[in-house]
Coordinates of C-alpha atoms and ligand atoms in Angstrom, one line a residue:
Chain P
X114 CA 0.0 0.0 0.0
X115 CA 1.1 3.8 -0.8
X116 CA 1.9 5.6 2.3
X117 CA -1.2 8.7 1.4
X118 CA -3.5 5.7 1.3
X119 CA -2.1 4.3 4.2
X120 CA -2.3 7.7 6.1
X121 CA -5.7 7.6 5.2
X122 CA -6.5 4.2 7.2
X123 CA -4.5 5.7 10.1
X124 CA -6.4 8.4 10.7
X125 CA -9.2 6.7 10.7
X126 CA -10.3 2.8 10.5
X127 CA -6.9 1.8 11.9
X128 CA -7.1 4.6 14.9
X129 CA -10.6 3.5 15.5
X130 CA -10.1 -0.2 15.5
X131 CA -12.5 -0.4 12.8
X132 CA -10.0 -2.5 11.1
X133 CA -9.0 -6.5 11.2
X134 CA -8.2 -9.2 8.6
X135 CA -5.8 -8.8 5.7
X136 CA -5.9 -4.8 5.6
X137 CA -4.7 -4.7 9.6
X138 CA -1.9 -7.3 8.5
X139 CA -1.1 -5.3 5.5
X140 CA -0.9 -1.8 7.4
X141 CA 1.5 -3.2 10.1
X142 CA 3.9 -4.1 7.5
X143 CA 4.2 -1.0 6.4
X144 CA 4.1 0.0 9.3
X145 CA 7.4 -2.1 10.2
X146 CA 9.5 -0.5 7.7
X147 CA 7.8 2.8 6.9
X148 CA 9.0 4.9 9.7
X149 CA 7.7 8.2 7.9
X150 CA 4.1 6.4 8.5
X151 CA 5.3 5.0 12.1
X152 CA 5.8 8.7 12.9
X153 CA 2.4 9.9 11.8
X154 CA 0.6 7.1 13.2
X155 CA 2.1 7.5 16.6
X156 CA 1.1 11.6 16.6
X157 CA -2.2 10.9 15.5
X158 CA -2.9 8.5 18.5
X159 CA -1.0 10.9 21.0
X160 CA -2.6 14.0 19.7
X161 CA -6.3 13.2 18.0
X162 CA -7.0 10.1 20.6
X163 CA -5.7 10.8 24.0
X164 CA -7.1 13.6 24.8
X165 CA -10.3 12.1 24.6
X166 CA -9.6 9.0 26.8
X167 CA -11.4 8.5 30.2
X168 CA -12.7 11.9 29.1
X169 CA -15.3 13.4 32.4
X170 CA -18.6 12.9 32.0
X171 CA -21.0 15.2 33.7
X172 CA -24.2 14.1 35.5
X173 CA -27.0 15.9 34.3
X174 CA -28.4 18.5 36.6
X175 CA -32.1 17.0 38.5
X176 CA -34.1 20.1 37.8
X177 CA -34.2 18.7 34.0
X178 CA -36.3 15.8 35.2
X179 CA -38.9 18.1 36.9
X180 CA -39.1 20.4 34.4
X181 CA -39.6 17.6 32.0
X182 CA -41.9 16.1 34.5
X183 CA -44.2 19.2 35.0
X184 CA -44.3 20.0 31.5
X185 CA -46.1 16.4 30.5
X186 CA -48.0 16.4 33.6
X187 CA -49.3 20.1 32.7
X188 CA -50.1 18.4 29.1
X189 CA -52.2 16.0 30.4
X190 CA -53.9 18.1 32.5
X191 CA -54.7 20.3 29.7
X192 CA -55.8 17.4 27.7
X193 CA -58.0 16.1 30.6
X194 CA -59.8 20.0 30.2
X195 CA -61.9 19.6 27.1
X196 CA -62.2 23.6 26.8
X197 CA -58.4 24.4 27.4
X198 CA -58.1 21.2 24.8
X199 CA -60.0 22.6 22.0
X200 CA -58.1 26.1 21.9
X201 CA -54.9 24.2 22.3
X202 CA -55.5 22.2 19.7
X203 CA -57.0 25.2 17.7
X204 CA -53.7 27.0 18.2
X205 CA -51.8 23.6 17.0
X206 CA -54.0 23.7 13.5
X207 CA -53.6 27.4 12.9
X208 CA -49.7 26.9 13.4
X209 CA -47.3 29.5 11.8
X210 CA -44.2 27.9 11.1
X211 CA -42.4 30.7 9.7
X212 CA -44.0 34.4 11.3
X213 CA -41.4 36.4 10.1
X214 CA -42.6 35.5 6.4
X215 CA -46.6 35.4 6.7
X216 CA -46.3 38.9 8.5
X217 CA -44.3 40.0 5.5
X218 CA -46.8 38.5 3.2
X219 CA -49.7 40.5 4.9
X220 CA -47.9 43.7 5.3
X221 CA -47.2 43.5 0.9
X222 CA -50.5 42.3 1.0
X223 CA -52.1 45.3 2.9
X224 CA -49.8 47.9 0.7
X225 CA -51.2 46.4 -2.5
X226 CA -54.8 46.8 -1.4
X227 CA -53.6 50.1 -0.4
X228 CA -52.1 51.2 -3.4
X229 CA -54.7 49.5 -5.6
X230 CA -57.6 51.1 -3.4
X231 CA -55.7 54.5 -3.8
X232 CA -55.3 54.1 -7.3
X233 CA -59.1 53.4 -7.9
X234 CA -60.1 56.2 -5.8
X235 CA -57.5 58.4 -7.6
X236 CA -59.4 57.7 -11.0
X237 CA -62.9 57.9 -9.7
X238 CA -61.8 61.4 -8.2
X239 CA -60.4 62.2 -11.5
X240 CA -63.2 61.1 -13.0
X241 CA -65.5 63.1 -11.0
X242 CA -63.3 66.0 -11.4
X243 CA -64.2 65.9 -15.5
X244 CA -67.4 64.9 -15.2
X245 CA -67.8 68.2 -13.3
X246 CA -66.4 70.5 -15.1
X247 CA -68.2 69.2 -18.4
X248 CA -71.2 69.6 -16.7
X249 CA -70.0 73.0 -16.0
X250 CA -68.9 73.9 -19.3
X251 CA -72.7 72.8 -20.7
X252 CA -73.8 74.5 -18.0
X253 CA -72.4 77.8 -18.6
X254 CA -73.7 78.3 -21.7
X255 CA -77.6 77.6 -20.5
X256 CA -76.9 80.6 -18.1
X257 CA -76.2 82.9 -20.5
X258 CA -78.9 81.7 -22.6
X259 CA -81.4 83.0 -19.8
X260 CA -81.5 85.9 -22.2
X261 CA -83.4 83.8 -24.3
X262 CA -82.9 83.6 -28.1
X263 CA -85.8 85.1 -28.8
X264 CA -87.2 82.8 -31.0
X265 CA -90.8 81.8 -31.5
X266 CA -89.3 78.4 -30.8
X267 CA -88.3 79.5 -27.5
X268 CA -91.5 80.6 -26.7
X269 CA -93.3 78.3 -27.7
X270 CA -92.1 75.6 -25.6
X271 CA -91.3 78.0 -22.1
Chain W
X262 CA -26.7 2.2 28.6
X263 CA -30.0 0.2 27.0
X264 CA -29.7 -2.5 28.9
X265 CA -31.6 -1.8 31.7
X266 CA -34.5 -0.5 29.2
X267 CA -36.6 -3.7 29.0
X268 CA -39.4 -4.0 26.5
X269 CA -42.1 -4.3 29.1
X270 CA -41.0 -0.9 30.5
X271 CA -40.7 0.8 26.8
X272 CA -44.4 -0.7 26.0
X273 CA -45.7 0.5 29.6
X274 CA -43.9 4.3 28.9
X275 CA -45.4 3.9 25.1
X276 CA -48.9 3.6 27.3
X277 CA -48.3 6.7 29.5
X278 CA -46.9 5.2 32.3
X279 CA -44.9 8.4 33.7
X280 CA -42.7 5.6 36.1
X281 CA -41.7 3.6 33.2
X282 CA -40.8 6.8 31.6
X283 CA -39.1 7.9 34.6
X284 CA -36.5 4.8 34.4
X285 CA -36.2 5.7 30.9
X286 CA -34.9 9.2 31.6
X287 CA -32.7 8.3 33.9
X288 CA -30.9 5.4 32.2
X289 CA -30.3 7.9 28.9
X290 CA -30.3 11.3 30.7
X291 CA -26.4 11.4 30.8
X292 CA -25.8 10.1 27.6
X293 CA -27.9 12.6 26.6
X294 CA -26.7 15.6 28.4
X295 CA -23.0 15.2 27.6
X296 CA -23.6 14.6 23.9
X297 CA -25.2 17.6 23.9
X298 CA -22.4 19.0 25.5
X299 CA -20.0 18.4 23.8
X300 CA -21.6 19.0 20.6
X301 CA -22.9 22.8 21.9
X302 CA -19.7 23.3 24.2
X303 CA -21.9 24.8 26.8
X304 CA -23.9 23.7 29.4
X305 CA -26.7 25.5 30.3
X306 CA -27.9 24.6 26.1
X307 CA -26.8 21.3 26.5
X308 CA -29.5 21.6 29.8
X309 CA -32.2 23.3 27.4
X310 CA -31.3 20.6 24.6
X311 CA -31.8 17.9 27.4
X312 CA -35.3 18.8 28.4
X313 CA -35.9 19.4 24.8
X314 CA -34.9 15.5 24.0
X315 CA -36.9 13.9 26.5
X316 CA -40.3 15.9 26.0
X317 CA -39.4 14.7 22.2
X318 CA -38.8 11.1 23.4
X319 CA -42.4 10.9 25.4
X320 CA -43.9 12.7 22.4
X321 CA -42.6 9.8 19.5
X322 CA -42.5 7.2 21.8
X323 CA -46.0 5.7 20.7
X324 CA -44.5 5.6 17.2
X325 CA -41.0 3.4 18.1
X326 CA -40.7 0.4 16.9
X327 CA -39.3 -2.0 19.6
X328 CA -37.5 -4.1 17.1
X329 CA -35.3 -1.1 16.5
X330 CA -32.3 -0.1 18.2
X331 CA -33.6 2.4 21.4
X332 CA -29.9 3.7 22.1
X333 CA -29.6 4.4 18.9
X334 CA -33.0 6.2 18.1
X335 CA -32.7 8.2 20.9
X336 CA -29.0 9.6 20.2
X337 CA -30.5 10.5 16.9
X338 CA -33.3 12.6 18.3
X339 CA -30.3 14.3 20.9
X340 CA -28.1 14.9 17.5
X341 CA -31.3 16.5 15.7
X342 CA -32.0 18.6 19.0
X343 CA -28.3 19.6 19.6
X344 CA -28.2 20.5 16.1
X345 CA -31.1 22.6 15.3
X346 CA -30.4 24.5 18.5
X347 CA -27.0 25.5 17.6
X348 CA -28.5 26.6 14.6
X349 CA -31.0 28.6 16.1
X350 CA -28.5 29.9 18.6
X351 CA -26.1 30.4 15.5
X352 CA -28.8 32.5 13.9
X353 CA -29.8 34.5 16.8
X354 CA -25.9 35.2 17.3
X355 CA -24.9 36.3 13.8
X356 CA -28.0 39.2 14.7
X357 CA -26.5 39.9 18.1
X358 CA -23.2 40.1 16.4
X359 CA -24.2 42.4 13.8
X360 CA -25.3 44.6 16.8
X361 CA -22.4 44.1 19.0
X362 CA -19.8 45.3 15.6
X363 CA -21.7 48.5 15.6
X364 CA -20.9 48.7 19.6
X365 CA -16.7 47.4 19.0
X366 CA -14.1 44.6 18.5
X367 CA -15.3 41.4 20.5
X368 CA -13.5 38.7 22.4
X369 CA -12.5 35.4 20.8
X370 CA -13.2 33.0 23.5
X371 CA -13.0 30.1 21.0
X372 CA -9.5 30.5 19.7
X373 CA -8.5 26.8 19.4
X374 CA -4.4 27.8 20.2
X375 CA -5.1 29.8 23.1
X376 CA -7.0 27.0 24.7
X377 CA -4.5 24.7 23.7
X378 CA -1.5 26.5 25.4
X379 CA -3.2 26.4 28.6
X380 CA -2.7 22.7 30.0
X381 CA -6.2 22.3 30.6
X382 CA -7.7 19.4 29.1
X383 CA -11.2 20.0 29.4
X384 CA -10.4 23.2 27.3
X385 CA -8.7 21.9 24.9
X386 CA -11.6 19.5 24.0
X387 CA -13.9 22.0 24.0
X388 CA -11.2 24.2 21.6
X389 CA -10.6 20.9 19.0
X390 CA -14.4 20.7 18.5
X391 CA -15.1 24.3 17.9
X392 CA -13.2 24.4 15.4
X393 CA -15.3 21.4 13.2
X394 CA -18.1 22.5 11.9
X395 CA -21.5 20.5 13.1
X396 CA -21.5 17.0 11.2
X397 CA -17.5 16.8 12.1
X398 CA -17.9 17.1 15.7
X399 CA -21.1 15.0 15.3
X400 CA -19.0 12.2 14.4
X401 CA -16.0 12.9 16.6
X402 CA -18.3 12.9 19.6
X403 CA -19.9 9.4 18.7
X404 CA -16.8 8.1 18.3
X405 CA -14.2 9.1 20.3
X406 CA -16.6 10.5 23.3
X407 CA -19.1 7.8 23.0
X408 CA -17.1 4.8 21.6
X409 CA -19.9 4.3 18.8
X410 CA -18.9 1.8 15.9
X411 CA -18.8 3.3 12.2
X412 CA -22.1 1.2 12.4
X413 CA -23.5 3.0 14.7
X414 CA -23.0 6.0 14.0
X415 CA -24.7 5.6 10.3
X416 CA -27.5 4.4 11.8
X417 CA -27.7 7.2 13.9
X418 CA -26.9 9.7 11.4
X419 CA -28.7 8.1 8.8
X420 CA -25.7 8.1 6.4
X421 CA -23.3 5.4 4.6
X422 CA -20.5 4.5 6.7
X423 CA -18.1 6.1 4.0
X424 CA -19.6 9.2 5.5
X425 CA -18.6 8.6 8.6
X426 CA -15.6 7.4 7.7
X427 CA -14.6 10.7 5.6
X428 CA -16.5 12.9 8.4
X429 CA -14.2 11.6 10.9
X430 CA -11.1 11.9 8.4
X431 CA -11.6 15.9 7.7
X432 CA -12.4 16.4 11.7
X433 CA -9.2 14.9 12.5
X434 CA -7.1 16.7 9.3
X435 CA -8.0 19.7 10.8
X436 CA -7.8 19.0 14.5
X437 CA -4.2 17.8 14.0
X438 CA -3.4 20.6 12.2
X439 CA -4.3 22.8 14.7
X440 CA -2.2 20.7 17.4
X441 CA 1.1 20.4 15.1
X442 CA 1.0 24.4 14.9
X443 CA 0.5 24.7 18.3
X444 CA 2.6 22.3 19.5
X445 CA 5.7 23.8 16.6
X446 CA 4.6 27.3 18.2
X447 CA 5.7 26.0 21.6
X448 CA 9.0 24.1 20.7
Ligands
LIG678 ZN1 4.6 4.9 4.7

């Protein structure tokens, strides 16, 4: 075997004792007469292995078991309330997983009604506006017609 | 642990029996709590992450199958928990740090050589898995802080064993560069 490949086995099956059979046989050969691998092999145990050995282990602290305990006790409780029940499972259905994003959604939401809304009443003012003042321009002419034309037209029908 | 988990006590907890749940919690609660230790490096989250586990074990437990491995089933809900945390905490950090820049320069607390230097080991643990990101010190945790088989470890994971395998191998490239320096910068 090729020392790179070997390295590779080193670092990992052979540190691990993942490794038996043939291959184990065939990397402590090399291992015999390669002292460039010997070298690495040695510093990899020493410095990626040892440190972790008989490594402390902490006990867990006792409040987690009460707060775990209270919070399935307060479940069942809940459960056993029909009315507290139906409004939590309400709130389960009606789940938002991602708030940020559906408020973000409403607010463009909102603006669009807005800006549509706007827009509409923009055009109907306009709209207005026009309408007015054409009726104001046939308007004006009526009340300078209150002279009368003075036809026998014009009398005949006022 | 495992052993002392019988299936008459896993079908009695599956049932709602709070004691047989109870005996469950505290056969795994240590596994659980230094796993997620040493994957968050700190131990009021590793507390959080904890509490978090369990109230997920009593919630899935109905839907275990005994057949399956419990050890292993419930190291994979503390690696999802652990996990998900840190990258919730990771998140809520990158905001806090955005806000602390604007304040000035911050500590490094996690400088892997600093920690090193000192001849703590604990430290120095905690310093070689900072610097892998989450799936390397996943795998280094299994392994070398839980003695979990390349088997094992896929099952946990859900991944090939030739993912574990080059997991591990990049974990350890790195931590053993990080000791050569240090160790050249002391010589
Ligand atoms: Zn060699």
């Amino acid at each position: 075997m090729k020392c790179k490949k070997i390295e590779g086995l080193l670092i990992t099956d052979y540190l691990d004792k993942e490794i038996d059979g043939l291959d184990k046989v065939l990397i402590e050969q090399h291992l015999a007469c390669c002292p460039v691998c010997r070298d690495f092999a040695a510093n990899t145990k020493r410095l990626l292995s040892e440190p972790f050995t008989d490594i402390e282990r902490s006990d867990a602290p006792e409040f987690i078991w009460r707060r775990v305990k209270d919070a399935i006790i307060s479940e069942r409780e809940r459960r056993r309330n029909p009315v507290v029940d139906f409004f939590e499972r309400l709130k389960g259905a009606i789940y938002i997983p991602k708030p940020a994003l559906v408020f973000i959604s409403i607010i463009t939401l909102l603006l669009i009604v807005g800006i549509v809304a706007k827009l509409q009443f923009a055009s109907k003012y306009a709209l207005k506006n026009n309408v007015q003042e054409q009726v104001e321009y046939l308007d004006y002419p009526r009340e300078n017609s209150d002279a009368g034309f003075g036809t026998l037209v014009e009398q005949y029908f006022l | 642990m495992g052993n002392e988990i019988t299936n008459d006590i896993l079908l009695k907890a599956q049932e709602g029996d709070l004691d047989s749940f109870e005996i469950i919690y505290r056969t795994c609660v240590n596994f659980v709590y230094n796993v997620a230790y040493r994957i968050l490096c700190n131990k009021e989250d590793a507390e959080e992450v904890t509490q978090e586990v369990f109230l997920n074990v009593y919630h899935k437990l109905k839907g275990f199958r005994l057949e399956s491995s419990f050890k292993t089933w419930v190291y994979r809900i503390t690696v999802n928990c652990a996990i998900n945390y840190q990258k919730k905490m990771a998140r809520e950090r990158e905001r806090q740090k955005r806000y602390d820049d604007n304040l000035g320069p911050e500590g490094h607390v996690n400088d892997p050589g600093v920690a090193i230097n000192s001849e703590n080991r604990e430290r120095t643990i905690n310093a070689l898995l900072r610097i892998l990101n989450p799936d390397q010190r996943t795998a280094i945790v299994l392994r070398n802080i839980e003695g979990l088989s390349y088997r094992e470890i896929a099952d946990t994971l859900k991944v090939s064993i030739n993912t574990v395998r080059s997991r591990l191998k990049r974990a350890r490239e790195k931590m053993l560069v990080i000791r050569k320096e240090v160790i050249k910068n002391e010589m």
